[in-house]
């Protein structure tokens, strides 16, 4: 059998054509016609007040940290079971990540444990929709409102997902998306900041344009542009936006193909779950996930190691993540645990992600068969 990589980027076939158009437009820097098209698509699809393309989700999170007004000693509540950028963006402002444990079913932040971690220094709650599965947004929104905290969604993995019929990325005052090559819709590196509050839009445009009011100048709102705030260069070249447009315009097709792969895994492991060999992802009642990742929770760390090794012998590449942030060297230095991290610690040792990419269709039955075999023994 041929090798089955963990991920293979999907190209729609129009990327180069649009890049050529961007070239012909002679608008190679940021905020050209393709950027505007992509941003309008995001605003329409998610229902955000404003979408701003960034060079990465990491960059969008850094912008969100500035917008949240994070300064030295301010605390930000977030899960420990996430990618480093969720925390790093706030630490760069002098903020202190306060890590809260995750729910055993979705591996999303446990909303019932947040209140106990809030202190007088808490400024914001950052939620991560792990694997594109929605956090409990009703409870989180009312908690954030009641305690006067900014709610930010790290929706890096969640473009195309919804909660109670409403797109993820539309709930927080700010939300961030990734178009990294490992996500559902890609531009190699890339991201977006979504703003759902009018008050944040003007400042976000300034932060993204090196702290200048250049965006207002181009709209004719001011007669010259100047340095007005802190900021950096967060915007991507229009060449990258051209690539991204080729993906966004067929987002539904890509979503449907991924969903079919996800469903096939899910059915394929129903029996293994009944037999107690592995646990499958749980889809909460209000969640409509985007089939970002398919994962299994194995009984223990040793079982996971054996499972991954057995698949590797068949040239199938299954991987795991995340090494929890709260106990990592930088997490210990810059953040702290806001309560027990028992579920995070247990789940991070037992979770394994299976290959899920468009084109896997012809090999998926083989992958499922080898996985079942590896689970059985
Ligand atoms: C992928 C990811 C990021 C980082 O995205 P980049 O676009 O690579 O910066 C941040 N947070 C989460 C939860 C992610 O999955």
Tab-separated table of C-alpha atoms and ligand atoms in Angstrom:
chain	number	residue	atom	x	y	z
A	1	UNK	CA	0.000	0.000	0.000
A	2	UNK	CA	1.067	3.553	-0.547
A	3	UNK	CA	1.902	5.914	2.224
A	4	UNK	CA	-1.000	7.695	3.923
A	5	UNK	CA	0.247	11.072	5.193
A	6	UNK	CA	-1.512	12.803	8.063
A	7	UNK	CA	-2.329	15.841	5.961
A	8	UNK	CA	-2.268	16.759	2.298
A	9	UNK	CA	-3.200	20.309	1.296
A	10	UNK	CA	-6.133	20.475	-1.113
A	11	UNK	CA	-5.798	22.743	-4.138
A	12	UNK	CA	-8.912	23.720	-6.047
A	13	UNK	CA	-7.077	24.297	-9.347
A	14	UNK	CA	-7.763	28.014	-9.648
A	15	UNK	CA	-5.093	29.289	-7.257
A	16	UNK	CA	-2.527	30.061	-9.982
A	17	UNK	CA	-5.098	31.723	-12.215
A	18	UNK	CA	-6.035	34.143	-9.436
A	19	UNK	CA	-2.412	34.742	-8.521
A	20	UNK	CA	-1.815	35.631	-12.163
A	21	UNK	CA	-4.748	38.061	-11.952
A	22	UNK	CA	-3.285	39.635	-8.823
A	23	UNK	CA	-0.043	39.991	-10.736
A	24	UNK	CA	-1.835	41.649	-13.653
A	25	UNK	CA	-3.712	43.951	-11.261
A	26	UNK	CA	-0.297	45.224	-10.180
A	27	UNK	CA	-1.579	45.439	-6.655
A	28	UNK	CA	0.822	43.172	-4.815
A	29	UNK	CA	0.750	44.665	-1.326
A	30	UNK	CA	-2.156	44.208	1.067
A	31	UNK	CA	-5.792	45.318	0.822
A	32	UNK	CA	-6.101	44.870	-2.940
A	33	UNK	CA	-9.126	43.513	-4.849
A	34	UNK	CA	-8.666	39.900	-3.709
A	35	UNK	CA	-8.331	40.901	-0.061
A	36	UNK	CA	-11.570	42.876	-0.336
A	37	UNK	CA	-13.313	39.928	-1.986
A	38	UNK	CA	-12.160	37.516	0.735
A	39	UNK	CA	-13.132	39.899	3.529
A	40	UNK	CA	-16.584	40.486	2.042
A	41	UNK	CA	-17.047	36.705	1.784
A	42	UNK	CA	-16.128	36.255	5.444
A	43	UNK	CA	-18.443	39.065	6.532
A	44	UNK	CA	-21.295	37.577	4.524
A	45	UNK	CA	-20.677	33.972	5.563
A	46	UNK	CA	-20.063	34.574	9.254
A	47	UNK	CA	-22.165	37.667	9.704
A	48	UNK	CA	-19.348	39.679	11.262
A	49	UNK	CA	-19.395	43.438	11.337
A	50	UNK	CA	-15.889	43.439	9.830
A	51	UNK	CA	-13.359	40.858	8.624
A	52	UNK	CA	-9.688	41.742	8.195
A	53	UNK	CA	-7.275	39.348	6.533
A	54	UNK	CA	-4.032	38.841	8.430
A	55	UNK	CA	-0.824	36.970	7.672
A	56	UNK	CA	-1.815	34.293	10.228
A	57	UNK	CA	-4.231	33.422	12.975
A	58	UNK	CA	-1.340	34.096	15.325
A	59	UNK	CA	-1.217	37.669	14.003
A	60	UNK	CA	-4.990	38.006	14.397
A	61	UNK	CA	-4.706	36.846	18.027
A	62	UNK	CA	-1.963	39.421	18.638
A	63	UNK	CA	-4.287	42.086	17.265
A	64	UNK	CA	-7.089	40.820	19.515
A	65	UNK	CA	-4.776	41.104	22.535
A	66	UNK	CA	-4.026	44.748	21.691
A	67	UNK	CA	-7.733	45.449	21.121
A	68	UNK	CA	-8.553	43.875	24.478
A	69	UNK	CA	-6.235	46.446	26.043
A	70	UNK	CA	-4.117	43.776	27.715
A	71	UNK	CA	-1.263	45.189	29.769
A	72	UNK	CA	1.275	43.798	32.258
A	73	UNK	CA	-0.363	41.606	34.896
A	74	UNK	CA	-3.759	41.410	33.226
A	75	UNK	CA	-5.190	37.900	33.281
A	76	UNK	CA	-6.745	36.083	30.368
A	77	UNK	CA	-8.717	32.892	30.879
A	78	UNK	CA	-8.128	30.201	28.264
A	79	UNK	CA	-7.766	26.444	27.869
A	80	UNK	CA	-4.367	24.801	28.284
A	81	UNK	CA	-5.302	22.270	25.631
A	82	UNK	CA	-4.621	24.518	22.624
A	83	UNK	CA	-1.968	25.750	20.224
A	84	UNK	CA	0.719	28.033	21.688
A	85	UNK	CA	-0.460	31.129	19.802
A	86	UNK	CA	-3.637	31.366	21.893
A	87	UNK	CA	-1.422	32.135	24.908
A	88	UNK	CA	1.606	33.762	23.256
A	89	UNK	CA	-0.415	36.595	21.747
A	90	UNK	CA	-1.430	37.774	25.232
A	91	UNK	CA	1.928	37.096	26.878
A	92	UNK	CA	3.505	39.431	24.309
A	93	UNK	CA	1.412	42.232	25.872
A	94	UNK	CA	2.525	41.290	29.385
A	95	UNK	CA	-0.683	39.367	30.044
A	96	UNK	CA	-0.900	36.260	32.225
A	97	UNK	CA	-2.741	33.271	30.765
A	98	UNK	CA	-4.863	31.567	33.419
A	99	UNK	CA	-5.502	28.064	32.199
A	100	UNK	CA	-8.834	26.388	32.841
A	101	UNK	CA	-9.482	22.681	32.357
A	102	UNK	CA	-11.439	21.292	29.410
A	103	UNK	CA	-14.620	19.244	29.214
A	104	UNK	CA	-14.139	15.539	28.811
A	105	UNK	CA	-16.634	15.287	25.938
A	106	UNK	CA	-15.547	18.073	23.554
A	107	UNK	CA	-12.088	18.950	24.936
A	108	UNK	CA	-13.287	22.564	24.894
A	109	UNK	CA	-12.875	24.888	27.866
A	110	UNK	CA	-15.145	23.794	30.725
A	111	UNK	CA	-17.455	26.779	31.094
A	112	UNK	CA	-18.496	25.637	34.574
A	113	UNK	CA	-14.917	26.049	35.854
A	114	UNK	CA	-14.278	29.560	34.556
A	115	UNK	CA	-15.977	31.525	37.318
A	116	UNK	CA	-13.649	30.088	39.981
A	117	UNK	CA	-10.609	31.271	37.983
A	118	UNK	CA	-11.764	34.893	37.648
A	119	UNK	CA	-9.891	37.470	39.761
A	120	UNK	CA	-9.830	41.260	39.947
A	121	UNK	CA	-7.140	41.178	37.208
A	122	UNK	CA	-9.156	39.124	34.701
A	123	UNK	CA	-9.788	41.014	31.459
A	124	UNK	CA	-10.876	38.475	28.858
A	125	UNK	CA	-11.938	34.914	28.154
A	126	UNK	CA	-10.472	33.229	25.085
A	127	UNK	CA	-12.300	30.116	23.950
A	128	UNK	CA	-10.993	27.615	21.389
A	129	UNK	CA	-13.438	25.558	19.335
A	130	UNK	CA	-11.354	22.414	19.331
A	131	UNK	CA	-11.559	20.371	16.115
A	132	UNK	CA	-14.215	22.824	14.920
A	133	UNK	CA	-16.624	21.700	17.660
A	134	UNK	CA	-18.486	24.602	19.231
A	135	UNK	CA	-17.900	25.666	22.813
A	136	UNK	CA	-21.028	26.279	24.938
A	137	UNK	CA	-21.536	29.772	23.582
A	138	UNK	CA	-24.790	30.660	25.384
A	139	UNK	CA	-23.293	29.990	28.805
A	140	UNK	CA	-19.992	31.635	27.867
A	141	UNK	CA	-21.617	34.760	26.525
A	142	UNK	CA	-23.802	35.300	29.534
A	143	UNK	CA	-20.859	34.665	31.874
A	144	UNK	CA	-18.643	37.142	29.992
A	145	UNK	CA	-21.397	39.742	29.992
A	146	UNK	CA	-22.202	39.269	33.680
A	147	UNK	CA	-18.540	39.593	34.715
A	148	UNK	CA	-17.746	42.395	32.260
A	149	UNK	CA	-15.095	40.423	30.384
A	150	UNK	CA	-14.250	40.548	26.701
A	151	UNK	CA	-15.027	37.267	24.925
A	152	UNK	CA	-12.625	36.240	22.156
A	153	UNK	CA	-13.036	33.163	19.983
A	154	UNK	CA	-9.921	31.424	18.731
A	155	UNK	CA	-11.842	29.982	15.795
A	156	UNK	CA	-8.637	28.923	13.992
A	157	UNK	CA	-10.135	25.489	13.320
A	158	UNK	CA	-13.784	26.481	13.196
A	159	UNK	CA	-14.537	28.247	9.906
A	160	UNK	CA	-17.721	26.600	8.624
A	161	UNK	CA	-18.907	25.391	12.040
A	162	UNK	CA	-21.960	26.669	13.877
A	163	UNK	CA	-23.554	26.760	17.313
A	164	UNK	CA	-27.351	26.740	17.445
A	165	UNK	CA	-27.407	27.472	13.724
A	166	UNK	CA	-25.168	30.523	14.007
A	167	UNK	CA	-21.628	30.550	12.561
A	168	UNK	CA	-18.716	30.279	14.964
A	169	UNK	CA	-16.640	33.428	14.858
A	170	UNK	CA	-19.760	35.576	15.252
A	171	UNK	CA	-20.144	35.224	19.035
A	172	UNK	CA	-17.100	36.925	20.550
A	173	UNK	CA	-16.397	40.649	20.321
A	174	UNK	CA	-13.407	39.426	18.301
A	175	UNK	CA	-12.669	36.077	16.679
A	176	UNK	CA	-9.668	34.719	14.815
A	177	UNK	CA	-9.396	32.274	11.918
A	178	UNK	CA	-6.469	30.405	10.384
A	179	UNK	CA	-5.803	29.556	6.750
A	180	UNK	CA	-2.658	27.597	7.571
A	181	UNK	CA	-2.116	24.667	5.247
A	182	UNK	CA	-3.356	22.217	7.913
A	183	UNK	CA	-6.794	23.865	8.190
A	184	UNK	CA	-9.899	23.259	6.044
A	185	UNK	CA	-9.503	26.315	3.798
A	186	UNK	CA	-5.946	27.369	3.191
A	187	UNK	CA	-3.475	29.862	1.796
A	188	UNK	CA	-0.307	28.273	3.145
A	189	UNK	CA	0.015	30.788	5.921
A	190	UNK	CA	-2.882	33.138	6.503
A	191	UNK	CA	-5.632	34.194	8.838
A	192	UNK	CA	-8.355	36.683	9.611
A	193	UNK	CA	-9.586	38.788	12.470
A	194	UNK	CA	-13.370	39.015	12.757
A	195	UNK	CA	-14.917	41.893	14.626
A	196	UNK	CA	-18.459	41.697	15.890
A	197	UNK	CA	-18.483	44.973	17.750
A	198	UNK	CA	-18.544	48.329	15.951
A	199	UNK	CA	-16.290	49.970	18.534
A	200	UNK	CA	-13.338	47.749	17.683
A	201	UNK	CA	-13.301	48.172	13.899
A	202	UNK	CA	-11.559	51.514	13.545
A	203	UNK	CA	-8.788	50.685	16.010
A	204	UNK	CA	-8.296	47.232	14.453
A	205	UNK	CA	-7.685	48.797	11.026
A	206	UNK	CA	-5.088	51.097	12.580
A	207	UNK	CA	-3.296	48.323	14.491
A	208	UNK	CA	-3.131	46.240	11.308
A	209	UNK	CA	-1.610	49.149	9.334
A	210	UNK	CA	1.439	49.710	11.568
A	211	UNK	CA	-0.447	52.028	13.884
A	212	UNK	CA	-1.378	54.469	11.126
A	213	UNK	CA	-4.759	55.666	9.897
A	214	UNK	CA	-3.837	54.593	6.365
A	215	UNK	CA	-7.150	52.740	5.818
A	216	UNK	CA	-9.113	55.917	6.607
A	217	UNK	CA	-6.824	57.883	4.280
A	218	UNK	CA	-7.511	55.512	1.362
A	219	UNK	CA	-11.237	55.816	1.993
A	220	UNK	CA	-10.873	59.603	1.907
A	221	UNK	CA	-11.938	59.986	5.562
A	222	UNK	CA	-8.738	61.889	6.443
A	223	UNK	CA	-6.519	64.014	4.179
A	224	UNK	CA	-3.172	62.489	5.198
A	225	UNK	CA	-2.146	59.467	7.148
A	226	UNK	CA	-0.015	59.465	10.228
A	227	UNK	CA	1.074	57.466	13.252
A	228	UNK	CA	-1.866	57.377	15.691
A	229	UNK	CA	-1.534	54.207	17.805
A	230	UNK	CA	0.607	51.128	18.402
A	231	UNK	CA	0.474	48.527	15.662
A	232	UNK	CA	2.418	46.333	13.322
A	233	UNK	CA	2.192	44.876	9.834
A	234	UNK	CA	-0.497	42.222	10.091
A	235	UNK	CA	-1.913	42.266	6.555
A	236	UNK	CA	-1.082	39.710	3.867
A	237	UNK	CA	-0.085	40.450	0.289
A	238	UNK	CA	-2.938	40.450	-2.230
A	239	UNK	CA	-1.100	37.570	-3.970
A	240	UNK	CA	-1.866	35.428	-0.928
A	241	UNK	CA	-5.457	36.656	-0.850
A	242	UNK	CA	-5.751	35.599	-4.521
A	243	UNK	CA	-4.755	32.063	-3.531
A	244	UNK	CA	-7.245	32.164	-0.662
A	245	UNK	CA	-10.071	33.319	-2.913
A	246	UNK	CA	-9.710	30.129	-4.963
A	247	UNK	CA	-10.471	28.241	-1.746
A	248	UNK	CA	-13.253	30.405	-0.325
A	249	UNK	CA	-15.297	30.330	-3.514
A	250	UNK	CA	-15.626	26.546	-3.229
A	251	UNK	CA	-15.838	26.407	0.569
A	252	UNK	CA	-19.087	24.454	0.478
A	253	UNK	CA	-17.698	21.733	-1.762
A	254	UNK	CA	-14.598	21.408	0.415
A	255	UNK	CA	-16.771	21.299	3.535
A	256	UNK	CA	-19.018	18.585	2.108
A	257	UNK	CA	-16.062	16.418	1.066
A	258	UNK	CA	-14.503	16.675	4.527
A	259	UNK	CA	-17.810	15.917	6.190
A	260	UNK	CA	-18.182	12.713	4.172
A	261	UNK	CA	-14.714	11.593	5.313
A	262	UNK	CA	-15.527	12.481	8.930
A	263	UNK	CA	-18.821	10.567	8.839
A	264	UNK	CA	-17.162	7.500	7.364
A	265	UNK	CA	-14.635	7.422	10.208
A	266	UNK	CA	-17.393	7.976	12.719
A	267	UNK	CA	-19.410	5.013	11.475
A	268	UNK	CA	-16.239	2.996	11.063
A	269	UNK	CA	-15.379	3.265	14.760
A	270	UNK	CA	-18.858	2.864	16.258
A	271	UNK	CA	-18.224	-0.776	17.010
A	272	UNK	CA	-14.800	-0.084	18.556
A	273	UNK	CA	-16.429	2.474	20.840
A	274	UNK	CA	-19.119	-0.002	21.930
A	275	UNK	CA	-16.356	-2.510	22.670
A	276	UNK	CA	-14.581	0.083	24.853
A	277	UNK	CA	-11.454	0.162	22.648
A	278	UNK	CA	-11.625	3.879	21.814
A	279	UNK	CA	-13.869	6.863	22.315
A	280	UNK	CA	-15.130	8.841	19.336
A	281	UNK	CA	-15.662	12.640	19.162
A	282	UNK	CA	-18.843	13.852	20.851
A	283	UNK	CA	-21.039	16.286	18.941
A	284	UNK	CA	-23.036	18.410	21.419
A	285	UNK	CA	-26.696	19.071	20.639
A	286	UNK	CA	-26.207	22.668	19.462
A	287	UNK	CA	-22.983	22.057	17.522
A	288	UNK	CA	-22.650	21.676	13.734
A	289	UNK	CA	-18.967	20.919	13.223
A	290	UNK	CA	-16.938	21.514	10.051
A	291	UNK	CA	-15.129	18.161	10.000
A	292	UNK	CA	-11.798	19.789	10.727
A	293	UNK	CA	-10.228	16.822	12.498
A	294	UNK	CA	-11.157	13.263	13.261
A	295	UNK	CA	-9.693	11.940	16.470
A	296	UNK	CA	-10.007	8.999	18.827
A	297	UNK	CA	-9.440	8.894	22.579
A	298	UNK	CA	-7.576	5.720	23.496
A	299	UNK	CA	-7.710	4.081	26.941
A	300	UNK	CA	-4.230	5.244	27.999
A	301	UNK	CA	-0.900	6.745	26.899
A	302	UNK	CA	0.771	3.378	26.304
A	303	UNK	CA	-2.149	2.274	24.154
A	304	UNK	CA	-1.836	5.425	22.098
A	305	UNK	CA	1.888	4.891	21.542
A	306	UNK	CA	1.275	1.314	20.384
A	307	UNK	CA	-1.569	2.422	18.113
A	308	UNK	CA	0.541	5.103	16.407
A	309	UNK	CA	3.486	2.719	16.000
A	310	UNK	CA	1.327	-0.012	14.492
A	311	UNK	CA	-0.154	2.401	11.971
A	312	UNK	CA	3.302	3.707	11.139
A	313	UNK	CA	4.345	0.171	10.201
A	314	UNK	CA	1.505	0.264	7.662
A	315	UNK	CA	2.783	3.667	6.460
A	316	UNK	CA	-0.246	5.446	7.937
A	317	UNK	CA	0.615	8.634	9.765
A	318	UNK	CA	-1.530	9.394	12.803
A	319	UNK	CA	-0.410	12.179	15.127
A	320	UNK	CA	-1.258	13.691	18.480
A	321	UNK	CA	-1.308	17.115	20.143
A	322	UNK	CA	-1.375	19.253	22.298
A	323	UNK	CA	1.343	19.176	24.898
A	324	UNK	CA	-0.593	21.094	27.605
A	325	UNK	CA	0.469	24.729	27.924
A	326	UNK	CA	0.120	25.062	31.699
A	327	UNK	CA	2.990	22.649	32.418
A	328	UNK	CA	5.196	23.615	29.451
A	329	UNK	CA	8.366	25.658	30.171
A	330	UNK	CA	6.852	28.918	28.889
A	331	UNK	CA	3.448	28.169	30.422
A	332	UNK	CA	5.060	27.789	33.864
A	333	UNK	CA	7.007	31.000	33.380
A	334	UNK	CA	4.271	33.226	31.985
A	335	UNK	CA	0.972	31.706	33.050
A	336	UNK	CA	-0.654	29.630	35.733
A	337	UNK	CA	-3.272	26.950	36.145
A	338	UNK	CA	-6.616	28.261	37.347
A	339	UNK	CA	-7.713	25.032	39.040
A	340	UNK	CA	-7.240	21.334	38.404
A	341	UNK	CA	-5.954	20.353	34.962
A	342	UNK	CA	-6.849	16.683	35.344
A	343	UNK	CA	-8.941	16.336	32.183
A	344	UNK	CA	-6.431	18.267	30.053
A	345	UNK	CA	-3.597	16.063	31.303
A	346	UNK	CA	-5.483	12.828	30.747
A	347	UNK	CA	-6.871	13.712	27.326
A	348	UNK	CA	-3.615	15.083	25.942
A	349	UNK	CA	-2.007	11.697	26.596
A	350	UNK	CA	-4.793	9.688	25.010
A	351	UNK	CA	-5.887	11.628	21.931
A	352	UNK	CA	-4.819	10.578	18.439
A	353	UNK	CA	-5.722	12.332	15.189
A	354	UNK	CA	-6.307	10.365	12.008
A	355	UNK	CA	-5.488	11.431	8.444
A	356	UNK	CA	-8.316	13.554	7.012
A	357	UNK	CA	-7.761	15.230	3.669
A	358	UNK	CA	-9.565	15.416	0.365
A	359	UNK	CA	-8.277	12.576	-1.792
A	360	UNK	CA	-8.167	10.084	1.080
A	361	UNK	CA	-11.484	8.616	-0.112
A	362	UNK	CA	-9.890	5.768	-2.086
A	363	UNK	CA	-7.768	4.683	0.893
A	364	UNK	CA	-10.082	5.417	3.788
A	365	UNK	CA	-11.522	1.924	4.132
A	366	UNK	CA	-7.984	0.588	4.310
A	367	UNK	CA	-7.079	3.181	6.975
A	368	UNK	CA	-10.173	2.280	9.021
A	369	UNK	CA	-9.405	-1.420	8.717
A	370	UNK	CA	-5.791	-0.920	9.884
A	371	UNK	CA	-6.942	1.332	12.746
A	372	UNK	CA	-9.466	-1.242	13.918
A	373	UNK	CA	-6.773	-3.859	13.756
A	374	UNK	CA	-4.394	-1.684	15.786
A	375	UNK	CA	-7.127	-0.988	18.357
A	376	UNK	CA	-7.963	-4.649	18.703
A	377	UNK	CA	-4.479	-5.748	19.582
B	1	LIG	C1	-3.756	26.672	13.804
B	1	LIG	C2	-4.089	27.328	15.074
B	1	LIG	C3	-3.570	28.589	15.427
B	1	LIG	C4	-2.499	29.282	14.623
B	1	LIG	O1	-2.830	29.541	13.325
B	1	LIG	P1	-1.730	30.179	12.338
B	1	LIG	O2	-2.546	30.659	11.188
B	1	LIG	O3	-0.789	29.075	11.981
B	1	LIG	O4	-1.062	31.285	13.064
B	1	LIG	C5	-4.009	29.191	16.588
B	1	LIG	N1	-4.903	28.588	17.393
B	1	LIG	C6	-5.405	27.377	17.107
B	1	LIG	C7	-6.412	26.770	18.029
B	1	LIG	C8	-5.003	26.703	15.957
B	1	LIG	O5	-5.493	25.487	15.691
